mmCIF file of C-alpha atoms in Angstrom:
data_model
loop_
_atom_site.group_PDB
_atom_site.id
_atom_site.type_symbol
_atom_site.label_atom_id
_atom_site.label_comp_id
_atom_site.label_asym_id
_atom_site.label_seq_id
_atom_site.Cartn_x
_atom_site.Cartn_y
_atom_site.Cartn_z
ATOM 1 C CA MET A 1 -41.381 -13.048 -27.811
ATOM 2 C CA ALA A 2 -38.832 -15.880 -28.624
ATOM 3 C CA ARG A 3 -35.381 -15.439 -27.267
ATOM 4 C CA ALA A 4 -32.754 -14.525 -29.701
ATOM 5 C CA ALA A 5 -30.203 -17.510 -30.327
ATOM 6 C CA GLY A 6 -26.850 -16.876 -28.675
ATOM 7 C CA PRO A 7 -24.799 -18.340 -25.637
ATOM 8 C CA PRO A 8 -27.101 -19.969 -23.018
ATOM 9 C CA ALA A 9 -27.694 -17.681 -19.993
ATOM 10 C CA LEU A 10 -25.313 -18.152 -16.996
ATOM 11 C CA ARG A 11 -27.598 -20.165 -14.503
ATOM 12 C CA ILE A 12 -26.949 -19.024 -10.958
ATOM 13 C CA ALA A 13 -28.531 -20.891 -7.841
ATOM 14 C CA VAL A 14 -28.808 -18.454 -4.950
ATOM 15 C CA ILE A 15 -28.661 -19.601 -1.092
ATOM 16 C CA GLY A 16 -28.773 -16.847 1.288
ATOM 17 C CA GLY A 17 -28.401 -19.273 4.282
ATOM 18 C CA ASP A 18 -28.482 -17.759 7.640
ATOM 19 C CA GLY A 19 -27.884 -14.532 9.587
ATOM 20 C CA ILE A 20 -27.085 -11.789 7.674
ATOM 21 C CA GLY A 21 -26.501 -14.122 4.556
ATOM 22 C CA PRO A 22 -29.857 -13.396 2.899
ATOM 23 C CA GLU A 23 -29.377 -9.607 3.468
ATOM 24 C CA VAL A 24 -26.083 -9.310 1.539
ATOM 25 C CA THR A 25 -26.980 -11.785 -0.979
ATOM 26 C CA ARG A 26 -30.145 -9.842 -1.678
ATOM 27 C CA GLU A 27 -27.802 -6.931 -2.534
ATOM 28 C CA ALA A 28 -25.505 -8.970 -4.577
ATOM 29 C CA CYS A 29 -28.378 -10.310 -6.670
ATOM 30 C CA ARG A 30 -29.629 -6.777 -7.060
ATOM 31 C CA ALA A 31 -26.171 -5.868 -8.530
ATOM 32 C CA LEU A 32 -26.469 -9.034 -10.795
ATOM 33 C CA ASN A 33 -29.711 -8.041 -12.091
ATOM 34 C CA ALA A 34 -28.667 -4.598 -12.712
ATOM 35 C CA ALA A 35 -25.658 -5.859 -14.945
ATOM 36 C CA ALA A 36 -28.439 -8.012 -16.781
ATOM 37 C CA SER A 37 -30.679 -5.223 -17.387
ATOM 38 C CA ALA A 38 -27.809 -3.199 -18.795
ATOM 39 C CA GLY A 39 -27.074 -5.859 -21.254
ATOM 40 C CA LEU A 40 -23.601 -6.884 -19.705
ATOM 41 C CA ALA A 41 -24.664 -10.507 -19.001
ATOM 42 C CA ASP A 42 -27.166 -13.023 -19.380
ATOM 43 C CA LEU A 43 -28.503 -14.363 -16.451
ATOM 44 C CA GLU A 44 -30.794 -16.375 -14.602
ATOM 45 C CA LEU A 45 -31.114 -16.506 -10.980
ATOM 46 C CA THR A 46 -32.913 -18.913 -9.072
ATOM 47 C CA GLU A 47 -33.252 -18.576 -5.134
ATOM 48 C CA PHE A 48 -33.318 -21.729 -2.753
ATOM 49 C CA PRO A 49 -34.468 -21.411 0.726
ATOM 50 C CA HIS A 50 -31.996 -23.722 2.494
ATOM 51 C CA GLY A 51 -30.642 -22.442 5.947
ATOM 52 C CA ALA A 52 -31.500 -22.760 9.458
ATOM 53 C CA ASP A 53 -35.270 -21.652 9.078
ATOM 54 C CA HIS A 54 -35.688 -24.256 6.389
ATOM 55 C CA TYR A 55 -33.863 -26.898 8.306
ATOM 56 C CA LEU A 56 -35.919 -26.198 11.702
ATOM 57 C CA SER A 57 -39.353 -26.070 9.735
ATOM 58 C CA THR A 58 -38.804 -29.236 7.394
ATOM 59 C CA GLY A 59 -35.811 -31.018 8.941
ATOM 60 C CA GLU A 60 -34.104 -31.065 5.551
ATOM 61 C CA THR A 61 -30.444 -29.945 5.409
ATOM 62 C CA LEU A 62 -29.806 -30.573 1.648
ATOM 63 C CA SER A 63 -31.842 -33.383 0.002
ATOM 64 C CA PRO A 64 -30.266 -35.653 -2.717
ATOM 65 C CA ALA A 65 -32.657 -34.282 -5.111
ATOM 66 C CA THR A 66 -31.792 -30.848 -4.345
ATOM 67 C CA PHE A 67 -28.241 -31.257 -4.445
ATOM 68 C CA ALA A 68 -28.601 -33.277 -7.991
ATOM 69 C CA THR A 69 -30.395 -30.060 -9.190
ATOM 70 C CA LEU A 70 -27.645 -27.800 -7.830
ATOM 71 C CA ARG A 71 -25.026 -29.867 -9.499
ATOM 72 C CA ASP A 72 -26.582 -30.488 -12.727
ATOM 73 C CA ASP A 73 -28.833 -27.590 -13.366
ATOM 74 C CA PHE A 74 -26.541 -24.518 -12.429
ATOM 75 C CA ASP A 75 -23.512 -23.161 -13.509
ATOM 76 C CA ALA A 76 -22.460 -21.896 -10.079
ATOM 77 C CA ILE A 77 -23.992 -21.087 -6.464
ATOM 78 C CA LEU A 78 -24.054 -17.764 -4.792
ATOM 79 C CA PHE A 79 -23.908 -18.458 -1.189
ATOM 80 C CA GLY A 80 -24.532 -16.165 1.950
ATOM 81 C CA ALA A 81 -23.493 -17.590 5.132
ATOM 82 C CA VAL A 82 -24.266 -20.434 7.571
ATOM 83 C CA GLY A 83 -24.257 -20.532 11.202
ATOM 84 C CA ASP A 84 -27.355 -20.130 13.470
ATOM 85 C CA PRO A 85 -27.477 -20.280 17.604
ATOM 86 C CA ARG A 86 -30.828 -22.323 17.125
ATOM 87 C CA VAL A 87 -29.025 -25.074 15.574
ATOM 88 C CA PRO A 88 -25.930 -25.506 17.960
ATOM 89 C CA ASP A 89 -24.319 -28.830 16.400
ATOM 90 C CA GLY A 90 -24.380 -26.877 13.069
ATOM 91 C CA GLU A 91 -25.653 -30.217 11.285
ATOM 92 C CA HIS A 92 -27.360 -27.903 8.596
ATOM 93 C CA ALA A 93 -24.142 -25.932 8.073
ATOM 94 C CA ARG A 94 -22.187 -29.033 7.681
ATOM 95 C CA ASP A 95 -24.340 -30.429 5.021
ATOM 96 C CA LEU A 96 -24.854 -27.057 2.981
ATOM 97 C CA LEU A 97 -21.346 -25.586 2.945
ATOM 98 C CA LEU A 98 -18.939 -28.372 3.619
ATOM 99 C CA GLY A 99 -21.080 -30.782 1.946
ATOM 100 C CA LEU A 100 -21.206 -28.766 -1.141
ATOM 101 C CA ARG A 101 -17.565 -28.150 -1.335
ATOM 102 C CA VAL A 102 -16.919 -31.765 -0.759
ATOM 103 C CA ARG A 103 -19.609 -33.446 -3.081
ATOM 104 C CA LEU A 104 -18.849 -31.085 -5.949
ATOM 105 C CA ASP A 105 -15.384 -31.403 -5.248
ATOM 106 C CA LEU A 106 -14.624 -27.789 -5.051
ATOM 107 C CA PHE A 107 -10.991 -28.161 -4.460
ATOM 108 C CA ILE A 108 -9.627 -24.629 -4.654
ATOM 109 C CA ASN A 109 -10.771 -22.019 -2.035
ATOM 110 C CA ARG A 110 -9.376 -18.773 -3.755
ATOM 111 C CA ARG A 111 -9.242 -15.718 -1.889
ATOM 112 C CA PRO A 112 -8.426 -12.420 -3.523
ATOM 113 C CA LEU A 113 -7.091 -9.822 -1.140
ATOM 114 C CA ARG A 114 -6.877 -6.367 -2.688
ATOM 115 C CA LEU A 115 -6.849 -3.288 -0.779
ATOM 116 C CA ARG A 116 -9.565 -0.979 -2.218
ATOM 117 C CA ALA A 117 -9.320 1.881 -0.098
ATOM 118 C CA PRO A 118 -5.861 2.448 1.725
ATOM 119 C CA GLU A 119 -7.409 4.347 4.742
ATOM 120 C CA LEU A 120 -9.233 0.961 5.646
ATOM 121 C CA SER A 121 -6.016 -1.054 6.312
ATOM 122 C CA PRO A 122 -4.500 -1.167 9.880
ATOM 123 C CA LEU A 123 -1.229 -1.062 8.203
ATOM 124 C CA LYS A 124 0.940 2.100 8.008
ATOM 125 C CA SER A 125 2.493 0.921 4.845
ATOM 126 C CA ALA A 126 -0.621 0.586 3.191
ATOM 127 C CA ALA A 127 -0.642 3.907 1.542
ATOM 128 C CA SER A 128 2.786 3.433 -0.093
ATOM 129 C CA ALA A 129 2.527 0.107 -1.520
ATOM 130 C CA PRO A 130 -0.346 -1.812 -3.265
ATOM 131 C CA ILE A 131 -1.846 -5.039 -1.681
ATOM 132 C CA ASP A 132 -3.339 -7.115 -4.140
ATOM 133 C CA PHE A 133 -2.568 -11.158 -3.871
ATOM 134 C CA GLU A 134 -4.549 -14.119 -3.704
ATOM 135 C CA ILE A 135 -4.459 -17.170 -1.425
ATOM 136 C CA PHE A 136 -5.075 -20.788 -2.990
ATOM 137 C CA ARG A 137 -6.158 -22.747 -0.152
ATOM 138 C CA GLU A 138 -6.694 -26.751 -0.621
ATOM 139 C CA ASN A 139 -10.491 -27.135 0.150
ATOM 140 C CA THR A 140 -11.010 -30.873 0.468
ATOM 141 C CA GLU A 141 -8.331 -32.279 2.869
ATOM 142 C CA GLY A 142 -5.938 -31.658 5.774
ATOM 143 C CA LEU A 143 -7.405 -31.429 9.257
ATOM 144 C CA TYR A 144 -10.973 -30.531 7.961
ATOM 145 C CA VAL A 145 -11.669 -34.239 6.791
ATOM 146 C CA GLY A 146 -13.029 -34.929 10.290
ATOM 147 C CA VAL A 147 -10.822 -37.879 10.911
ATOM 148 C CA GLY A 148 -9.988 -38.510 14.519
ATOM 149 C CA ARG A 149 -11.166 -39.996 17.571
ATOM 150 C CA ILE A 150 -11.536 -39.366 21.536
ATOM 151 C CA GLU A 151 -9.825 -41.785 23.750
ATOM 152 C CA ASN A 152 -10.842 -42.589 27.392
ATOM 153 C CA ALA A 153 -13.495 -40.021 27.345
ATOM 154 C CA GLY A 154 -14.466 -38.367 30.683
ATOM 155 C CA THR A 155 -11.462 -39.759 32.472
ATOM 156 C CA PRO A 156 -8.350 -37.840 33.531
ATOM 157 C CA GLU A 157 -6.434 -39.648 30.523
ATOM 158 C CA GLU A 158 -8.914 -38.429 28.157
ATOM 159 C CA THR A 159 -7.026 -37.930 24.623
ATOM 160 C CA ALA A 160 -8.284 -36.210 21.649
ATOM 161 C CA VAL A 161 -6.892 -36.998 18.196
ATOM 162 C CA SER A 162 -7.432 -35.297 14.977
ATOM 163 C CA GLU A 163 -5.541 -36.478 12.030
ATOM 164 C CA SER A 164 -4.682 -34.390 8.980
ATOM 165 C CA VAL A 165 -4.782 -35.940 5.559
ATOM 166 C CA ALA A 166 -2.807 -35.031 2.353
ATOM 167 C CA SER A 167 -2.696 -36.851 -0.908
ATOM 168 C CA ARG A 168 -0.353 -35.991 -3.596
ATOM 169 C CA PHE A 169 -3.271 -36.132 -6.024
ATOM 170 C CA ALA A 170 -4.897 -33.226 -3.999
ATOM 171 C CA VAL A 171 -1.770 -31.256 -3.296
ATOM 172 C CA ASP A 172 -0.629 -31.495 -7.153
ATOM 173 C CA ARG A 173 -3.882 -30.166 -8.551
ATOM 174 C CA ILE A 174 -3.887 -27.061 -6.101
ATOM 175 C CA VAL A 175 -0.205 -26.522 -6.548
ATOM 176 C CA ARG A 176 -0.766 -26.853 -10.257
ATOM 177 C CA ARG A 177 -3.694 -24.490 -10.474
ATOM 178 C CA ALA A 178 -1.576 -21.939 -8.357
ATOM 179 C CA PHE A 179 1.139 -21.844 -10.941
ATOM 180 C CA GLU A 180 -1.200 -21.775 -14.026
ATOM 181 C CA HIS A 181 -2.799 -18.975 -12.621
ATOM 182 C CA ALA A 182 0.188 -17.127 -11.699
ATOM 183 C CA ALA A 183 2.174 -17.675 -14.749
ATOM 184 C CA PRO A 184 0.452 -15.430 -17.317
ATOM 185 C CA ARG A 185 0.076 -12.612 -14.550
ATOM 186 C CA GLY A 186 3.717 -12.461 -13.762
ATOM 187 C CA LEU A 187 3.212 -13.284 -10.069
ATOM 188 C CA ARG A 188 5.311 -15.327 -7.710
ATOM 189 C CA VAL A 189 4.033 -18.462 -6.153
ATOM 190 C CA THR A 190 4.889 -18.817 -2.227
ATOM 191 C CA LEU A 191 4.189 -22.169 -0.540
ATOM 192 C CA ALA A 192 3.121 -21.662 3.005
ATOM 193 C CA ASP A 193 3.926 -24.722 5.302
ATOM 194 C CA LYS A 194 5.200 -25.886 8.627
ATOM 195 C CA ALA A 195 7.537 -28.593 7.319
ATOM 196 C CA ASN A 196 10.149 -27.925 10.122
ATOM 197 C CA ALA A 197 7.242 -29.140 12.873
ATOM 198 C CA VAL A 198 5.146 -31.477 10.688
ATOM 199 C CA PRO A 199 7.557 -32.995 8.246
ATOM 200 C CA HIS A 200 5.122 -35.759 6.950
ATOM 201 C CA MET A 201 2.391 -33.882 5.532
ATOM 202 C CA PHE A 202 4.152 -30.809 4.661
ATOM 203 C CA GLY A 203 7.143 -32.697 3.352
ATOM 204 C CA LEU A 204 4.970 -34.122 0.671
ATOM 205 C CA TRP A 205 3.674 -30.395 0.027
ATOM 206 C CA ARG A 206 7.350 -29.360 -0.330
ATOM 207 C CA ARG A 207 8.170 -32.082 -2.709
ATOM 208 C CA VAL A 208 5.120 -31.752 -4.988
ATOM 209 C CA PHE A 209 5.859 -27.845 -5.025
ATOM 210 C CA SER A 210 9.337 -28.329 -6.248
ATOM 211 C CA GLU A 211 8.472 -30.796 -8.758
ATOM 212 C CA ILE A 212 5.848 -28.344 -10.412
ATOM 213 C CA ALA A 213 7.915 -25.397 -9.771
ATOM 214 C CA ALA A 214 10.607 -26.825 -12.150
ATOM 215 C CA GLU A 215 7.883 -27.068 -14.974
ATOM 216 C CA TYR A 216 7.389 -23.382 -14.710
ATOM 217 C CA PRO A 217 11.083 -21.976 -14.612
ATOM 218 C CA GLY A 218 9.706 -18.703 -15.738
ATOM 219 C CA VAL A 219 7.664 -18.213 -12.702
ATOM 220 C CA ALA A 220 9.449 -17.103 -9.437
ATOM 221 C CA SER A 221 8.653 -19.341 -6.447
ATOM 222 C CA GLU A 222 9.529 -19.861 -2.790
ATOM 223 C CA MET A 223 8.742 -21.823 0.129
ATOM 224 C CA ARG A 224 8.130 -20.202 3.502
ATOM 225 C CA TYR A 225 7.179 -21.391 6.980
ATOM 226 C CA VAL A 226 3.730 -20.124 7.862
ATOM 227 C CA ASP A 227 4.700 -18.161 10.953
ATOM 228 C CA ALA A 228 7.398 -16.297 8.940
ATOM 229 C CA LEU A 229 5.017 -15.799 5.979
ATOM 230 C CA ALA A 230 2.272 -14.310 8.324
ATOM 231 C CA MET A 231 4.972 -11.787 9.847
ATOM 232 C CA GLU A 232 5.821 -10.894 6.053
ATOM 233 C CA MET A 233 2.086 -10.343 5.316
ATOM 234 C CA ILE A 234 2.160 -7.831 7.987
ATOM 235 C CA ARG A 235 5.427 -6.207 7.488
ATOM 236 C CA VAL A 236 5.506 -6.309 3.446
ATOM 237 C CA PRO A 237 2.047 -7.432 2.027
ATOM 238 C CA ALA A 238 3.167 -6.114 -1.379
ATOM 239 C CA ARG A 239 5.475 -8.739 -2.021
ATOM 240 C CA PHE A 240 2.991 -11.447 -2.294
ATOM 241 C CA GLY A 241 1.366 -12.508 -5.548
ATOM 242 C CA VAL A 242 -0.159 -16.101 -4.981
ATOM 243 C CA ILE A 243 0.141 -18.037 -1.762
ATOM 244 C CA VAL A 244 -0.908 -21.648 -2.102
ATOM 245 C CA THR A 245 -1.209 -23.758 1.115
ATOM 246 C CA SER A 246 -3.344 -26.304 2.897
ATOM 247 C CA ASN A 247 -6.742 -26.213 4.285
ATOM 248 C CA LEU A 248 -6.366 -25.189 7.805
ATOM 249 C CA LEU A 249 -3.302 -22.422 7.085
ATOM 250 C CA GLY A 250 -5.062 -20.906 4.179
ATOM 251 C CA ASP A 251 -8.318 -20.580 6.484
ATOM 252 C CA ILE A 252 -6.182 -18.648 8.980
ATOM 253 C CA LEU A 253 -3.926 -16.871 6.356
ATOM 254 C CA SER A 254 -6.929 -15.587 4.470
ATOM 255 C CA ASP A 255 -8.687 -14.381 7.517
ATOM 256 C CA LEU A 256 -5.574 -12.377 8.280
ATOM 257 C CA GLY A 257 -5.391 -11.258 4.848
ATOM 258 C CA ALA A 258 -9.007 -10.107 4.850
ATOM 259 C CA GLU A 259 -8.231 -7.826 7.998
ATOM 260 C CA ILE A 260 -5.260 -6.161 6.370
ATOM 261 C CA VAL A 261 -7.432 -5.025 3.194
ATOM 262 C CA GLY A 262 -10.200 -3.546 5.284
ATOM 263 C CA GLY A 263 -12.064 -6.550 6.785
ATOM 264 C CA PRO A 264 -14.303 -9.370 6.043
ATOM 265 C CA GLY A 265 -17.003 -7.093 4.792
ATOM 266 C CA LEU A 266 -14.675 -6.506 1.619
ATOM 267 C CA ALA A 267 -13.469 -9.968 1.325
ATOM 268 C CA PRO A 268 -14.811 -12.290 -1.224
ATOM 269 C CA SER A 269 -14.017 -15.810 -1.908
ATOM 270 C CA ALA A 270 -14.592 -18.724 -4.559
ATOM 271 C CA ASN A 271 -14.773 -22.378 -3.905
ATOM 272 C CA VAL A 272 -14.052 -23.923 -7.412
ATOM 273 C CA ASN A 273 -13.441 -26.850 -9.529
ATOM 274 C CA PRO A 274 -12.590 -25.205 -12.876
ATOM 275 C CA GLY A 275 -14.530 -25.936 -15.679
ATOM 276 C CA VAL A 276 -16.915 -28.013 -13.546
ATOM 277 C CA HIS A 277 -18.868 -25.956 -10.821
ATOM 278 C CA GLY A 278 -18.261 -23.265 -8.072
ATOM 279 C CA LEU A 279 -19.712 -21.716 -5.162
ATOM 280 C CA TYR A 280 -19.081 -18.221 -4.192
ATOM 281 C CA GLU A 281 -19.486 -16.459 -0.905
ATOM 282 C CA PRO A 282 -18.262 -13.679 1.051
ATOM 283 C CA VAL A 283 -15.548 -14.403 3.592
ATOM 284 C CA HIS A 284 -17.517 -13.148 6.761
ATOM 285 C CA GLY A 285 -19.890 -15.334 8.854
ATOM 286 C CA SER A 286 -23.567 -15.151 9.520
ATOM 287 C CA ALA A 287 -23.216 -12.503 12.288
ATOM 288 C CA PRO A 288 -26.592 -13.123 14.204
ATOM 289 C CA ASP A 289 -25.879 -10.234 16.405
ATOM 290 C CA ILE A 290 -26.679 -7.724 13.561
ATOM 291 C CA VAL A 291 -29.376 -9.416 11.707
ATOM 292 C CA GLY A 292 -32.210 -6.781 10.729
ATOM 293 C CA THR A 293 -30.062 -3.868 11.696
ATOM 294 C CA GLY A 294 -29.024 -2.688 8.363
ATOM 295 C CA ARG A 295 -25.402 -2.832 9.335
ATOM 296 C CA ALA A 296 -24.252 -5.726 7.448
ATOM 297 C CA ASN A 297 -21.772 -4.818 4.620
ATOM 298 C CA PRO A 298 -22.924 -6.384 1.141
ATOM 299 C CA MET A 299 -19.870 -5.404 -0.700
ATOM 300 C CA ALA A 300 -18.083 -8.866 0.006
ATOM 301 C CA ALA A 301 -21.047 -10.534 -1.383
ATOM 302 C CA VAL A 302 -21.125 -8.090 -4.445
ATOM 303 C CA LEU A 303 -17.341 -9.055 -4.928
ATOM 304 C CA SER A 304 -18.212 -12.658 -4.817
ATOM 305 C CA ALA A 305 -20.821 -12.164 -7.404
ATOM 306 C CA ALA A 306 -18.066 -10.535 -9.533
ATOM 307 C CA LEU A 307 -15.633 -13.239 -8.976
ATOM 308 C CA LEU A 308 -18.605 -15.660 -10.234
ATOM 309 C CA LEU A 309 -19.019 -13.549 -13.313
ATOM 310 C CA ARG A 310 -15.365 -13.424 -14.366
ATOM 311 C CA ASP A 311 -14.826 -17.174 -13.847
ATOM 312 C CA HIS A 312 -17.619 -17.672 -16.201
ATOM 313 C CA GLY A 313 -16.413 -15.206 -18.949
ATOM 314 C CA ALA A 314 -18.649 -12.361 -18.052
ATOM 315 C CA GLU A 315 -15.890 -9.889 -17.805
ATOM 316 C CA ALA A 316 -17.825 -6.724 -18.491
ATOM 317 C CA ALA A 317 -20.286 -7.449 -15.899
ATOM 318 C CA ALA A 318 -17.552 -8.403 -13.321
ATOM 319 C CA ASP A 319 -15.715 -4.944 -14.089
ATOM 320 C CA ALA A 320 -19.064 -3.254 -13.611
ATOM 321 C CA LEU A 321 -19.610 -4.829 -10.314
ATOM 322 C CA GLU A 322 -16.218 -4.217 -8.878
ATOM 323 C CA GLY A 323 -16.094 -0.758 -10.266
ATOM 324 C CA ALA A 324 -19.287 0.022 -8.567
ATOM 325 C CA VAL A 325 -17.791 -1.245 -5.194
ATOM 326 C CA ASP A 326 -14.764 0.997 -5.628
ATOM 327 C CA ALA A 327 -16.959 3.851 -6.644
ATOM 328 C CA ALA A 328 -18.940 3.423 -3.416
ATOM 329 C CA LEU A 329 -16.024 3.296 -1.319
ATOM 330 C CA ALA A 330 -14.398 6.351 -2.942
ATOM 331 C CA ARG A 331 -17.939 8.561 -2.392
ATOM 332 C CA GLY A 332 -18.102 7.374 1.059
ATOM 333 C CA VAL A 333 -21.126 5.089 0.665
ATOM 334 C CA ARG A 334 -20.493 2.532 3.420
ATOM 335 C CA THR A 335 -21.576 0.419 5.950
ATOM 336 C CA PRO A 336 -20.639 1.453 9.629
ATOM 337 C CA ASP A 337 -18.133 -1.478 9.686
ATOM 338 C CA ILE A 338 -15.738 0.649 7.525
ATOM 339 C CA GLY A 339 -16.603 3.752 8.788
ATOM 340 C CA GLY A 340 -19.840 4.822 7.089
ATOM 341 C CA GLY A 341 -23.481 5.727 7.912
ATOM 342 C CA ALA A 342 -25.325 3.863 5.168
ATOM 343 C CA THR A 343 -27.555 0.733 5.427
ATOM 344 C CA THR A 344 -27.021 -2.509 3.891
ATOM 345 C CA ALA A 345 -29.832 -1.640 1.415
ATOM 346 C CA GLU A 346 -28.770 1.832 0.862
ATOM 347 C CA VAL A 347 -25.285 0.494 -0.173
ATOM 348 C CA GLY A 348 -26.672 -2.349 -2.402
ATOM 349 C CA ALA A 349 -28.988 0.327 -3.972
ATOM 350 C CA TRP A 350 -26.224 2.626 -4.688
ATOM 351 C CA ILE A 351 -24.061 -0.197 -6.335
ATOM 352 C CA ALA A 352 -26.811 -1.526 -8.242
ATOM 353 C CA ARG A 353 -27.594 2.134 -9.708
ATOM 354 C CA ARG A 354 -24.054 2.544 -10.502
ATOM 355 C CA VAL A 355 -23.849 -0.810 -12.436
ATOM 356 C CA ALA A 356 -27.129 0.019 -14.290
ATOM 357 C CA SER A 357 -25.696 3.386 -15.459
ATOM 358 C CA GLY A 358 -22.563 1.867 -16.915
ATOM 359 C CA ALA A 359 -20.385 4.482 -15.343
ATOM 360 C CA ALA A 360 -16.825 3.849 -15.138
#
């Protein structure tokens, strides 16, 4: 039967990767397929084999042809995790995850941090004040560009130098996006930096932030040193709306934030170049020590899939996935990391059934 005319299907490339990545991604795909079957979104999912197994059997990390396919033939990528002890230098991981981030210019690493079940937070204040903020992490520069050198290797005078790079172009676009995101939502924007100790790079961040803040007089804004901000994330996390920061500081702060909202098993993320491409992945790693045990938590992968849907206008489907995760938490359908006894597949199946049922 010919397909009815309408908007094109959302084309999603699925890369499970390593460790528990394929396990949690499988459950996220189950939820996506349930949303499609319920008529909430028109989706086309295509799986790719790339990861350590593929690399060890073929020698390929990510070929130019595969990269071109991912770039040109798909709207977004749903990613699992990378990291495998059989590849100690992590070559395949660099090409896959970091390579896709850089080559697709996914300059925003957006990490929503929402406490969905107060009892899962280690903070005493969690039951009395909502925790729901986002971190906009610059994703292409900073210390992660890999610029540096080793001098006098193997001698008592050995010196390691790593250089951090910040350009006005990159700082401007991430800060501007943070304000654009915050403005319609009535959120405060906070810059996290360490300008008192690293004045050259973070001085640039402060100048750009001040210039853009002046363009948004209706948006509350502030600049905070990262150490003080980290303490406030623990003491009064409810005060934050959007935190924007550099690559390294964003990496650290978002992992801290994940812990205060229940751990990495509940923390999704999006690597995006708005209107161009996006890669969506749970914050947790590949966890090789629990592969095949059924203990991996698929909720962060499902929430990452919901982010993907929302960024591409499939609001009803995104609401269904997030609502199903919230319902599972409320009913106690949980993996061991968050106090439950269900397996990865059992949690994934429950979420998919909930999505398919259309229950609020």
